JSON list of C-alpha atoms in Angstrom, two decimals:
[
{"chain": "P", "resi": 246, "resn": "MET", "atom": "CA", "xyz": [0.00, 0.00, 0.00]},
{"chain": "P", "resi": 247, "resn": "THR", "atom": "CA", "xyz": [1.01, 3.60, -0.49]},
{"chain": "P", "resi": 248, "resn": "LEU", "atom": "CA", "xyz": [1.25, 5.74, 2.66]},
{"chain": "P", "resi": 249, "resn": "ASP", "atom": "CA", "xyz": [1.95, 9.41, 3.15]},
{"chain": "P", "resi": 250, "resn": "LEU", "atom": "CA", "xyz": [4.22, 9.90, 6.16]},
{"chain": "P", "resi": 251, "resn": "VAL", "atom": "CA", "xyz": [4.41, 13.26, 7.91]},
{"chain": "P", "resi": 252, "resn": "TYR", "atom": "CA", "xyz": [6.88, 14.32, 10.58]},
{"chain": "P", "resi": 253, "resn": "PHE", "atom": "CA", "xyz": [6.72, 17.16, 13.07]},
{"chain": "P", "resi": 254, "resn": "ALA", "atom": "CA", "xyz": [9.02, 19.03, 15.46]},
{"chain": "P", "resi": 255, "resn": "TRP", "atom": "CA", "xyz": [12.30, 17.24, 16.26]},
{"chain": "P", "resi": 256, "resn": "VAL", "atom": "CA", "xyz": [11.20, 14.11, 14.40]},
{"chain": "P", "resi": 257, "resn": "ARG", "atom": "CA", "xyz": [11.06, 16.22, 11.22]},
{"chain": "P", "resi": 258, "resn": "GLU", "atom": "CA", "xyz": [14.45, 17.76, 12.03]},
{"chain": "P", "resi": 259, "resn": "ARG", "atom": "CA", "xyz": [16.17, 14.43, 12.74]},
{"chain": "P", "resi": 260, "resn": "ILE", "atom": "CA", "xyz": [14.85, 12.82, 9.58]},
{"chain": "P", "resi": 261, "resn": "GLY", "atom": "CA", "xyz": [15.48, 15.97, 7.58]},
{"chain": "P", "resi": 262, "resn": "ALA", "atom": "CA", "xyz": [12.12, 15.96, 5.79]},
{"chain": "P", "resi": 263, "resn": "ALA", "atom": "CA", "xyz": [8.58, 17.13, 6.54]},
{"chain": "P", "resi": 264, "resn": "GLY", "atom": "CA", "xyz": [7.16, 14.04, 4.91]},
{"chain": "P", "resi": 265, "resn": "GLU", "atom": "CA", "xyz": [7.42, 11.44, 2.19]},
{"chain": "P", "resi": 266, "resn": "ARG", "atom": "CA", "xyz": [5.43, 8.80, 0.35]},
{"chain": "P", "resi": 267, "resn": "VAL", "atom": "CA", "xyz": [6.32, 5.16, 0.99]},
{"chain": "P", "resi": 268, "resn": "GLU", "atom": "CA", "xyz": [5.31, 1.75, -0.30]},
{"chain": "P", "resi": 269, "resn": "THR", "atom": "CA", "xyz": [4.89, -0.72, 2.55]},
{"chain": "P", "resi": 270, "resn": "GLN", "atom": "CA", "xyz": [3.17, -3.93, 3.57]},
{"chain": "P", "resi": 271, "resn": "ALA", "atom": "CA", "xyz": [3.58, -3.17, 7.28]},
{"chain": "P", "resi": 272, "resn": "PRO", "atom": "CA", "xyz": [0.49, -4.35, 9.15]},
{"chain": "P", "resi": 273, "resn": "THR", "atom": "CA", "xyz": [0.86, -1.93, 12.07]},
{"chain": "P", "resi": 274, "resn": "VAL", "atom": "CA", "xyz": [2.45, 1.42, 12.90]},
{"chain": "P", "resi": 275, "resn": "ALA", "atom": "CA", "xyz": [5.10, -0.42, 14.95]},
{"chain": "P", "resi": 276, "resn": "ALA", "atom": "CA", "xyz": [5.99, -2.63, 11.96]},
{"chain": "P", "resi": 277, "resn": "LEU", "atom": "CA", "xyz": [6.27, 0.49, 9.79]},
{"chain": "P", "resi": 278, "resn": "VAL", "atom": "CA", "xyz": [8.62, 2.01, 12.37]},
{"chain": "P", "resi": 279, "resn": "GLU", "atom": "CA", "xyz": [10.81, -1.13, 12.18]},
{"chain": "P", "resi": 280, "resn": "GLU", "atom": "CA", "xyz": [11.02, -0.74, 8.39]},
{"chain": "P", "resi": 281, "resn": "LEU", "atom": "CA", "xyz": [11.95, 2.92, 8.70]},
{"chain": "P", "resi": 282, "resn": "ARG", "atom": "CA", "xyz": [14.58, 2.26, 11.39]},
{"chain": "P", "resi": 283, "resn": "ALA", "atom": "CA", "xyz": [16.31, -0.22, 9.11]},
{"chain": "P", "resi": 284, "resn": "ARG", "atom": "CA", "xyz": [16.60, 2.32, 6.28]},
{"chain": "P", "resi": 285, "resn": "GLU", "atom": "CA", "xyz": [19.18, 4.83, 7.43]},
{"chain": "P", "resi": 286, "resn": "GLU", "atom": "CA", "xyz": [20.84, 6.15, 10.56]},
{"chain": "P", "resi": 287, "resn": "ARG", "atom": "CA", "xyz": [18.71, 9.32, 10.62]},
{"chain": "P", "resi": 288, "resn": "TYR", "atom": "CA", "xyz": [15.55, 7.20, 10.85]},
{"chain": "P", "resi": 289, "resn": "ALA", "atom": "CA", "xyz": [17.10, 5.00, 13.52]},
{"chain": "P", "resi": 290, "resn": "ALA", "atom": "CA", "xyz": [17.94, 8.16, 15.47]},
{"chain": "P", "resi": 291, "resn": "ALA", "atom": "CA", "xyz": [14.46, 9.63, 15.11]},
{"chain": "P", "resi": 292, "resn": "PHE", "atom": "CA", "xyz": [12.73, 6.38, 16.10]},
{"chain": "P", "resi": 293, "resn": "ALA", "atom": "CA", "xyz": [15.23, 5.24, 18.75]},
{"chain": "P", "resi": 294, "resn": "ASP", "atom": "CA", "xyz": [12.83, 5.63, 21.68]},
{"chain": "P", "resi": 295, "resn": "LEU", "atom": "CA", "xyz": [9.16, 5.03, 20.96]},
{"chain": "P", "resi": 296, "resn": "SER", "atom": "CA", "xyz": [8.20, 6.15, 24.47]},
{"chain": "P", "resi": 297, "resn": "ALA", "atom": "CA", "xyz": [9.30, 9.66, 23.39]},
{"chain": "P", "resi": 298, "resn": "LEU", "atom": "CA", "xyz": [7.09, 9.54, 20.29]},
{"chain": "P", "resi": 299, "resn": "ARG", "atom": "CA", "xyz": [3.42, 9.78, 19.45]},
{"chain": "P", "resi": 300, "resn": "CYS", "atom": "CA", "xyz": [1.68, 8.84, 16.23]},
{"chain": "P", "resi": 301, "resn": "ALA", "atom": "CA", "xyz": [-1.53, 9.56, 14.36]},
{"chain": "P", "resi": 302, "resn": "VAL", "atom": "CA", "xyz": [-3.22, 7.46, 11.67]},
{"chain": "P", "resi": 303, "resn": "ASP", "atom": "CA", "xyz": [-5.30, 9.50, 9.23]},
{"chain": "P", "resi": 304, "resn": "GLN", "atom": "CA", "xyz": [-5.09, 12.49, 11.56]},
{"chain": "P", "resi": 305, "resn": "GLU", "atom": "CA", "xyz": [-6.40, 10.66, 14.65]},
{"chain": "P", "resi": 306, "resn": "LEU", "atom": "CA", "xyz": [-4.10, 9.92, 17.59]},
{"chain": "P", "resi": 307, "resn": "ALA", "atom": "CA", "xyz": [-3.25, 6.22, 17.57]},
{"chain": "P", "resi": 308, "resn": "ASP", "atom": "CA", "xyz": [-1.23, 3.60, 19.45]},
{"chain": "P", "resi": 309, "resn": "PHE", "atom": "CA", "xyz": [1.84, 2.04, 17.87]},
{"chain": "P", "resi": 310, "resn": "ASP", "atom": "CA", "xyz": [0.02, -1.29, 17.60]},
{"chain": "P", "resi": 311, "resn": "ALA", "atom": "CA", "xyz": [-2.72, 0.35, 15.50]},
{"chain": "P", "resi": 312, "resn": "PRO", "atom": "CA", "xyz": [-3.41, -1.47, 12.19]},
{"chain": "P", "resi": 313, "resn": "LEU", "atom": "CA", "xyz": [-2.53, 0.29, 8.93]},
{"chain": "P", "resi": 314, "resn": "ASP", "atom": "CA", "xyz": [-5.13, -1.50, 6.83]},
{"chain": "P", "resi": 315, "resn": "GLY", "atom": "CA", "xyz": [-6.85, 1.16, 4.72]},
{"chain": "P", "resi": 316, "resn": "ALA", "atom": "CA", "xyz": [-4.74, 3.99, 6.15]},
{"chain": "P", "resi": 317, "resn": "ARG", "atom": "CA", "xyz": [-3.56, 6.85, 3.92]},
{"chain": "P", "resi": 318, "resn": "GLU", "atom": "CA", "xyz": [-1.52, 9.09, 6.21]},
{"chain": "P", "resi": 319, "resn": "VAL", "atom": "CA", "xyz": [0.65, 8.32, 9.24]},
{"chain": "P", "resi": 320, "resn": "ALA", "atom": "CA", "xyz": [2.22, 11.08, 11.34]},
{"chain": "P", "resi": 321, "resn": "PHE", "atom": "CA", "xyz": [5.06, 10.85, 13.85]},
{"chain": "P", "resi": 322, "resn": "PHE", "atom": "CA", "xyz": [5.82, 13.53, 16.42]},
{"chain": "P", "resi": 323, "resn": "PRO", "atom": "CA", "xyz": [6.95, 14.14, 20.01]},
{"chain": "P", "resi": 324, "resn": "PRO", "atom": "CA", "xyz": [4.42, 14.57, 22.83]},
{"chain": "P", "resi": 325, "resn": "MET", "atom": "CA", "xyz": [2.36, 17.66, 22.10]},
{"chain": "P", "resi": 326, "resn": "THR", "atom": "CA", "xyz": [2.92, 21.00, 23.82]},
{"chain": "P", "resi": 327, "resn": "GLY", "atom": "CA", "xyz": [-0.12, 23.12, 23.05]},
{"chain": "P", "resi": 328, "resn": "GLY", "atom": "CA", "xyz": [-1.96, 25.62, 25.18]},
{"chain": "R", "resi": 458, "resn": "MET", "atom": "CA", "xyz": [-18.88, 26.18, 18.93]},
{"chain": "R", "resi": 459, "resn": "ASP", "atom": "CA", "xyz": [-16.10, 28.15, 17.28]},
{"chain": "R", "resi": 460, "resn": "VAL", "atom": "CA", "xyz": [-12.60, 26.73, 16.73]},
{"chain": "R", "resi": 461, "resn": "ARG", "atom": "CA", "xyz": [-9.95, 28.84, 15.01]},
{"chain": "R", "resi": 462, "resn": "VAL", "atom": "CA", "xyz": [-6.32, 27.95, 14.26]},
{"chain": "R", "resi": 463, "resn": "GLN", "atom": "CA", "xyz": [-4.46, 30.93, 12.87]},
{"chain": "R", "resi": 464, "resn": "ALA", "atom": "CA", "xyz": [-1.07, 32.63, 12.59]},
{"chain": "R", "resi": 465, "resn": "ALA", "atom": "CA", "xyz": [-2.47, 36.12, 13.12]},
{"chain": "R", "resi": 466, "resn": "PRO", "atom": "CA", "xyz": [-2.81, 37.75, 16.55]},
{"chain": "R", "resi": 467, "resn": "PHE", "atom": "CA", "xyz": [-6.30, 38.03, 18.01]},
{"chain": "R", "resi": 468, "resn": "ASP", "atom": "CA", "xyz": [-7.97, 40.78, 20.01]},
{"chain": "R", "resi": 469, "resn": "PHE", "atom": "CA", "xyz": [-8.70, 39.08, 23.32]},
{"chain": "R", "resi": 470, "resn": "GLY", "atom": "CA", "xyz": [-10.98, 41.86, 24.61]},
{"chain": "R", "resi": 471, "resn": "ALA", "atom": "CA", "xyz": [-13.03, 42.03, 21.42]},
{"chain": "R", "resi": 472, "resn": "GLU", "atom": "CA", "xyz": [-13.30, 38.24, 21.24]},
{"chain": "R", "resi": 473, "resn": "ALA", "atom": "CA", "xyz": [-14.39, 37.91, 24.87]},
{"chain": "R", "resi": 474, "resn": "ALA", "atom": "CA", "xyz": [-16.92, 40.73, 24.50]},
{"chain": "R", "resi": 475, "resn": "ALA", "atom": "CA", "xyz": [-18.38, 39.28, 21.30]},
{"chain": "R", "resi": 476, "resn": "PHE", "atom": "CA", "xyz": [-18.54, 35.81, 22.87]},
{"chain": "R", "resi": 477, "resn": "ALA", "atom": "CA", "xyz": [-20.46, 37.09, 25.90]},
{"chain": "R", "resi": 478, "resn": "ALA", "atom": "CA", "xyz": [-22.70, 39.54, 24.06]},
{"chain": "R", "resi": 479, "resn": "GLY", "atom": "CA", "xyz": [-26.42, 39.01, 23.63]},
{"chain": "R", "resi": 480, "resn": "ARG", "atom": "CA", "xyz": [-26.73, 35.84, 25.67]},
{"chain": "R", "resi": 481, "resn": "ALA", "atom": "CA", "xyz": [-29.61, 35.61, 28.11]},
{"chain": "R", "resi": 482, "resn": "ASP", "atom": "CA", "xyz": [-29.42, 31.80, 28.17]},
{"chain": "R", "resi": 483, "resn": "VAL", "atom": "CA", "xyz": [-26.16, 31.67, 30.15]},
{"chain": "R", "resi": 484, "resn": "GLY", "atom": "CA", "xyz": [-25.22, 33.22, 33.46]},
{"chain": "R", "resi": 485, "resn": "ALA", "atom": "CA", "xyz": [-21.49, 32.64, 33.27]},
{"chain": "R", "resi": 486, "resn": "VAL", "atom": "CA", "xyz": [-18.65, 33.19, 30.82]},
{"chain": "R", "resi": 487, "resn": "VAL", "atom": "CA", "xyz": [-15.14, 32.02, 31.73]},
{"chain": "R", "resi": 488, "resn": "THR", "atom": "CA", "xyz": [-12.10, 32.95, 29.64]},
{"chain": "R", "resi": 489, "resn": "PHE", "atom": "CA", "xyz": [-8.50, 31.76, 29.73]},
{"chain": "R", "resi": 490, "resn": "THR", "atom": "CA", "xyz": [-5.62, 33.30, 27.78]},
{"chain": "R", "resi": 491, "resn": "GLY", "atom": "CA", "xyz": [-2.20, 31.72, 27.26]},
{"chain": "R", "resi": 492, "resn": "ILE", "atom": "CA", "xyz": [0.76, 34.08, 26.92]},
{"chain": "R", "resi": 493, "resn": "VAL", "atom": "CA", "xyz": [4.34, 33.48, 25.73]},
{"chain": "R", "resi": 494, "resn": "ARG", "atom": "CA", "xyz": [6.25, 33.28, 29.03]},
{"chain": "R", "resi": 495, "resn": "ASP", "atom": "CA", "xyz": [9.94, 34.12, 29.30]},
{"chain": "R", "resi": 496, "resn": "ASP", "atom": "CA", "xyz": [11.27, 31.93, 32.12]},
{"chain": "R", "resi": 497, "resn": "SER", "atom": "CA", "xyz": [14.95, 32.51, 31.36]},
{"chain": "R", "resi": 498, "resn": "GLY", "atom": "CA", "xyz": [14.88, 36.26, 30.71]},
{"chain": "R", "resi": 499, "resn": "ASP", "atom": "CA", "xyz": [16.58, 35.38, 27.42]},
{"chain": "R", "resi": 500, "resn": "LEU", "atom": "CA", "xyz": [13.66, 34.34, 25.24]},
{"chain": "R", "resi": 501, "resn": "ARG", "atom": "CA", "xyz": [13.75, 35.93, 21.80]},
{"chain": "R", "resi": 502, "resn": "ALA", "atom": "CA", "xyz": [10.86, 34.13, 20.18]},
{"chain": "R", "resi": 503, "resn": "MET", "atom": "CA", "xyz": [8.51, 31.19, 20.47]},
{"chain": "R", "resi": 504, "resn": "HIS", "atom": "CA", "xyz": [7.76, 29.17, 17.34]},
{"chain": "R", "resi": 505, "resn": "ILE", "atom": "CA", "xyz": [4.68, 26.99, 17.33]},
{"chain": "R", "resi": 506, "resn": "GLU", "atom": "CA", "xyz": [4.36, 24.23, 14.77]},
{"chain": "R", "resi": 507, "resn": "HIS", "atom": "CA", "xyz": [1.09, 22.39, 14.17]},
{"chain": "R", "resi": 508, "resn": "TYR", "atom": "CA", "xyz": [-0.43, 19.63, 12.05]},
{"chain": "R", "resi": 509, "resn": "PRO", "atom": "CA", "xyz": [-2.68, 21.35, 9.50]},
{"chain": "R", "resi": 510, "resn": "GLY", "atom": "CA", "xyz": [-5.84, 19.34, 9.02]},
{"chain": "R", "resi": 511, "resn": "MET", "atom": "CA", "xyz": [-5.57, 17.42, 12.26]},
{"chain": "R", "resi": 512, "resn": "THR", "atom": "CA", "xyz": [-5.38, 20.45, 14.53]},
{"chain": "R", "resi": 513, "resn": "GLU", "atom": "CA", "xyz": [-8.91, 21.79, 13.96]},
{"chain": "R", "resi": 514, "resn": "ARG", "atom": "CA", "xyz": [-10.30, 18.27, 14.07]},
{"chain": "R", "resi": 515, "resn": "ALA", "atom": "CA", "xyz": [-8.56, 17.45, 17.37]},
{"chain": "R", "resi": 516, "resn": "ILE", "atom": "CA", "xyz": [-9.63, 20.71, 19.05]},
{"chain": "R", "resi": 517, "resn": "THR", "atom": "CA", "xyz": [-13.21, 20.29, 17.84]},
{"chain": "R", "resi": 518, "resn": "ALA", "atom": "CA", "xyz": [-13.28, 16.75, 19.27]},
{"chain": "R", "resi": 519, "resn": "ILE", "atom": "CA", "xyz": [-12.01, 18.08, 22.63]},
{"chain": "R", "resi": 520, "resn": "ALA", "atom": "CA", "xyz": [-14.63, 20.86, 22.61]},
{"chain": "R", "resi": 521, "resn": "GLU", "atom": "CA", "xyz": [-17.38, 18.35, 21.75]},
{"chain": "R", "resi": 522, "resn": "GLU", "atom": "CA", "xyz": [-16.22, 16.16, 24.63]},
{"chain": "R", "resi": 523, "resn": "ALA", "atom": "CA", "xyz": [-16.50, 19.17, 26.95]},
{"chain": "R", "resi": 524, "resn": "ALA", "atom": "CA", "xyz": [-19.98, 19.97, 25.63]},
{"chain": "R", "resi": 525, "resn": "GLY", "atom": "CA", "xyz": [-21.02, 16.40, 26.41]},
{"chain": "R", "resi": 526, "resn": "ARG", "atom": "CA", "xyz": [-19.73, 16.55, 29.98]},
{"chain": "R", "resi": 527, "resn": "TRP", "atom": "CA", "xyz": [-21.02, 19.94, 31.10]},
{"chain": "R", "resi": 528, "resn": "ALA", "atom": "CA", "xyz": [-24.10, 22.04, 30.41]},
{"chain": "R", "resi": 529, "resn": "LEU", "atom": "CA", "xyz": [-22.50, 24.59, 28.08]},
{"chain": "R", "resi": 530, "resn": "GLY", "atom": "CA", "xyz": [-24.11, 27.32, 26.02]},
{"chain": "R", "resi": 531, "resn": "ASP", "atom": "CA", "xyz": [-21.07, 27.78, 23.79]},
{"chain": "R", "resi": 532, "resn": "VAL", "atom": "CA", "xyz": [-17.31, 27.20, 23.44]},
{"chain": "R", "resi": 533, "resn": "LEU", "atom": "CA", "xyz": [-14.65, 29.30, 21.71]},
{"chain": "R", "resi": 534, "resn": "VAL", "atom": "CA", "xyz": [-11.06, 28.18, 21.12]},
{"chain": "R", "resi": 535, "resn": "ILE", "atom": "CA", "xyz": [-8.50, 30.30, 19.27]},
{"chain": "R", "resi": 536, "resn": "HIS", "atom": "CA", "xyz": [-4.95, 28.89, 19.00]},
{"chain": "R", "resi": 537, "resn": "ARG", "atom": "CA", "xyz": [-2.13, 30.51, 17.08]},
{"chain": "R", "resi": 538, "resn": "PHE", "atom": "CA", "xyz": [0.85, 28.97, 15.29]},
{"chain": "R", "resi": 539, "resn": "GLY", "atom": "CA", "xyz": [4.04, 30.48, 13.85]},
{"chain": "R", "resi": 540, "resn": "ALA", "atom": "CA", "xyz": [6.45, 32.94, 15.45]},
{"chain": "R", "resi": 541, "resn": "MET", "atom": "CA", "xyz": [5.55, 34.94, 18.56]},
{"chain": "R", "resi": 542, "resn": "ALA", "atom": "CA", "xyz": [7.41, 37.34, 20.83]},
{"chain": "R", "resi": 543, "resn": "PRO", "atom": "CA", "xyz": [7.48, 37.09, 24.65]},
{"chain": "R", "resi": 544, "resn": "GLY", "atom": "CA", "xyz": [4.26, 38.52, 26.06]},
{"chain": "R", "resi": 545, "resn": "GLU", "atom": "CA", "xyz": [2.19, 37.81, 22.97]},
{"chain": "R", "resi": 546, "resn": "MET", "atom": "CA", "xyz": [-1.04, 35.89, 23.35]},
{"chain": "R", "resi": 547, "resn": "ILE", "atom": "CA", "xyz": [-0.78, 32.32, 22.07]},
{"chain": "R", "resi": 548, "resn": "MET", "atom": "CA", "xyz": [-4.33, 31.15, 22.56]},
{"chain": "R", "resi": 549, "resn": "MET", "atom": "CA", "xyz": [-7.63, 31.68, 24.32]},
{"chain": "R", "resi": 550, "resn": "VAL", "atom": "CA", "xyz": [-10.52, 29.58, 25.48]},
{"chain": "R", "resi": 551, "resn": "ALA", "atom": "CA", "xyz": [-13.98, 30.84, 26.41]},
{"chain": "R", "resi": 552, "resn": "THR", "atom": "CA", "xyz": [-16.86, 28.83, 27.81]},
{"chain": "R", "resi": 553, "resn": "ALA", "atom": "CA", "xyz": [-20.43, 29.95, 28.41]},
{"chain": "R", "resi": 554, "resn": "ALA", "atom": "CA", "xyz": [-22.77, 28.07, 30.72]},
{"chain": "R", "resi": 555, "resn": "PRO", "atom": "CA", "xyz": [-25.92, 28.67, 32.74]},
{"chain": "R", "resi": 556, "resn": "HIS", "atom": "CA", "xyz": [-23.84, 28.29, 35.94]},
{"chain": "R", "resi": 557, "resn": "ARG", "atom": "CA", "xyz": [-20.22, 29.18, 36.65]},
{"chain": "R", "resi": 558, "resn": "ALA", "atom": "CA", "xyz": [-19.12, 25.79, 37.98]},
{"chain": "R", "resi": 559, "resn": "ASP", "atom": "CA", "xyz": [-19.71, 24.23, 34.56]},
{"chain": "R", "resi": 560, "resn": "ALA", "atom": "CA", "xyz": [-18.01, 27.12, 32.76]},
{"chain": "R", "resi": 561, "resn": "PHE", "atom": "CA", "xyz": [-14.90, 26.91, 35.00]},
{"chain": "R", "resi": 562, "resn": "ALA", "atom": "CA", "xyz": [-14.65, 23.12, 34.84]},
{"chain": "R", "resi": 563, "resn": "ALA", "atom": "CA", "xyz": [-15.09, 23.02, 31.06]},
{"chain": "R", "resi": 564, "resn": "ALA", "atom": "CA", "xyz": [-12.43, 25.72, 30.57]},
{"chain": "R", "resi": 565, "resn": "GLU", "atom": "CA", "xyz": [-9.96, 23.76, 32.72]},
{"chain": "R", "resi": 566, "resn": "PHE", "atom": "CA", "xyz": [-10.76, 20.54, 30.90]},
{"chain": "R", "resi": 567, "resn": "LEU", "atom": "CA", "xyz": [-10.22, 22.26, 27.54]},
{"chain": "R", "resi": 568, "resn": "MET", "atom": "CA", "xyz": [-6.87, 23.65, 28.67]},
{"chain": "R", "resi": 569, "resn": "ASP", "atom": "CA", "xyz": [-5.63, 20.32, 30.05]},
{"chain": "R", "resi": 570, "resn": "TYR", "atom": "CA", "xyz": [-6.52, 18.54, 26.82]},
{"chain": "R", "resi": 571, "resn": "LEU", "atom": "CA", "xyz": [-5.30, 21.27, 24.46]},
{"chain": "R", "resi": 572, "resn": "LYS", "atom": "CA", "xyz": [-1.92, 21.09, 26.20]},
{"chain": "R", "resi": 573, "resn": "SER", "atom": "CA", "xyz": [-1.23, 17.46, 25.45]},
{"chain": "R", "resi": 574, "resn": "ARG", "atom": "CA", "xyz": [-3.82, 16.22, 22.92]},
{"chain": "R", "resi": 575, "resn": "ALA", "atom": "CA", "xyz": [-3.89, 18.96, 20.29]},
{"chain": "R", "resi": 576, "resn": "PRO", "atom": "CA", "xyz": [-1.04, 18.68, 17.76]},
{"chain": "R", "resi": 577, "resn": "PHE", "atom": "CA", "xyz": [1.05, 21.75, 18.58]},
{"chain": "R", "resi": 578, "resn": "TRP", "atom": "CA", "xyz": [4.77, 21.83, 19.32]},
{"chain": "R", "resi": 579, "resn": "LYS", "atom": "CA", "xyz": [6.56, 24.78, 20.90]},
{"chain": "R", "resi": 580, "resn": "LYS", "atom": "CA", "xyz": [10.15, 25.76, 20.17]},
{"chain": "R", "resi": 581, "resn": "GLU", "atom": "CA", "xyz": [11.96, 28.43, 22.18]},
{"chain": "R", "resi": 582, "resn": "VAL", "atom": "CA", "xyz": [14.65, 30.62, 20.63]},
{"chain": "R", "resi": 583, "resn": "THR", "atom": "CA", "xyz": [17.19, 32.14, 23.04]},
{"chain": "R", "resi": 584, "resn": "SER", "atom": "CA", "xyz": [20.71, 33.57, 22.66]},
{"chain": "R", "resi": 585, "resn": "ARG", "atom": "CA", "xyz": [21.96, 29.98, 23.04]},
{"chain": "R", "resi": 586, "resn": "GLY", "atom": "CA", "xyz": [19.93, 28.69, 20.11]},
{"chain": "R", "resi": 587, "resn": "ALA", "atom": "CA", "xyz": [16.60, 27.01, 19.57]},
{"chain": "R", "resi": 588, "resn": "ALA", "atom": "CA", "xyz": [15.16, 24.12, 21.60]},
{"chain": "R", "resi": 589, "resn": "TRP", "atom": "CA", "xyz": [11.89, 22.21, 21.53]},
{"chain": "R", "resi": 590, "resn": "VAL", "atom": "CA", "xyz": [9.82, 22.53, 24.69]},
{"chain": "R", "resi": 591, "resn": "ALA", "atom": "CA", "xyz": [9.43, 19.11, 26.31]},
{"chain": "R", "resi": 592, "resn": "ALA", "atom": "CA", "xyz": [6.05, 17.93, 27.50]},
{"chain": "R", "resi": 593, "resn": "THR", "atom": "CA", "xyz": [5.96, 17.41, 31.26]},
{"chain": "R", "resi": 594, "resn": "GLU", "atom": "CA", "xyz": [4.67, 14.53, 33.32]},
{"chain": "R", "resi": 595, "resn": "ALA", "atom": "CA", "xyz": [2.44, 17.05, 35.09]},
{"chain": "R", "resi": 596, "resn": "ASP", "atom": "CA", "xyz": [0.76, 17.85, 31.76]},
{"chain": "R", "resi": 597, "resn": "GLU", "atom": "CA", "xyz": [-0.01, 14.19, 31.20]},
{"chain": "R", "resi": 598, "resn": "ALA", "atom": "CA", "xyz": [-1.03, 13.63, 34.83]},
{"chain": "R", "resi": 599, "resn": "ALA", "atom": "CA", "xyz": [-3.48, 16.54, 34.56]},
{"chain": "R", "resi": 600, "resn": "LEU", "atom": "CA", "xyz": [-5.61, 14.46, 32.19]},
{"chain": "R", "resi": 601, "resn": "GLY", "atom": "CA", "xyz": [-6.07, 11.84, 34.88]},
{"chain": "R", "resi": 602, "resn": "ARG", "atom": "CA", "xyz": [-8.36, 14.03, 36.94]},
{"chain": "R", "resi": 603, "resn": "TRP", "atom": "CA", "xyz": [-10.99, 14.06, 34.18]}
]
């Protein structure tokens, strides 16, 4: 499947891109993260500690074990600091 | 319900007055305003990044949750993104309710959730460079009381 990935805050800075389109068969967000980590050092650095990261699937906050079936957009970012 | 995500400054007084005007159905309006705070005395700017598309949706969901929990007449949330100077207003929340307890509680609930469940990220620029503001355990713990 084709997924649009978007990155925010220091995740975007560590990866060096605001987003990208990927082809993947990963069944879950966590499996997608494993694929990304294996790509290059900058991904491994960005995804080194999942407890420091949050994710959203199709613009809804999700857990890392969330399924990707039918998903179009996955976002990765640090814990939010609004308000 | 009115949710606005914008780069431009807002006029807090005008917004609060307009929100409260012409309502005989509510007896209470509570407002909260968040301001860029300079803890170090060295803050040059605050940059706020957000997730276009998700941000409005997430804030609206939080406001709808508040409307389901308390008897509210109306809710207003304005949250800015982009570059701001120390002392500038970042955001405001207003709640209207027949009774003040509901208006206060809903405003606090909105603030707790906006802090850690709306997709904004703050970066502080000082003379030493730029650094992302880390979320605190207290922010996350604050959700537990709801």
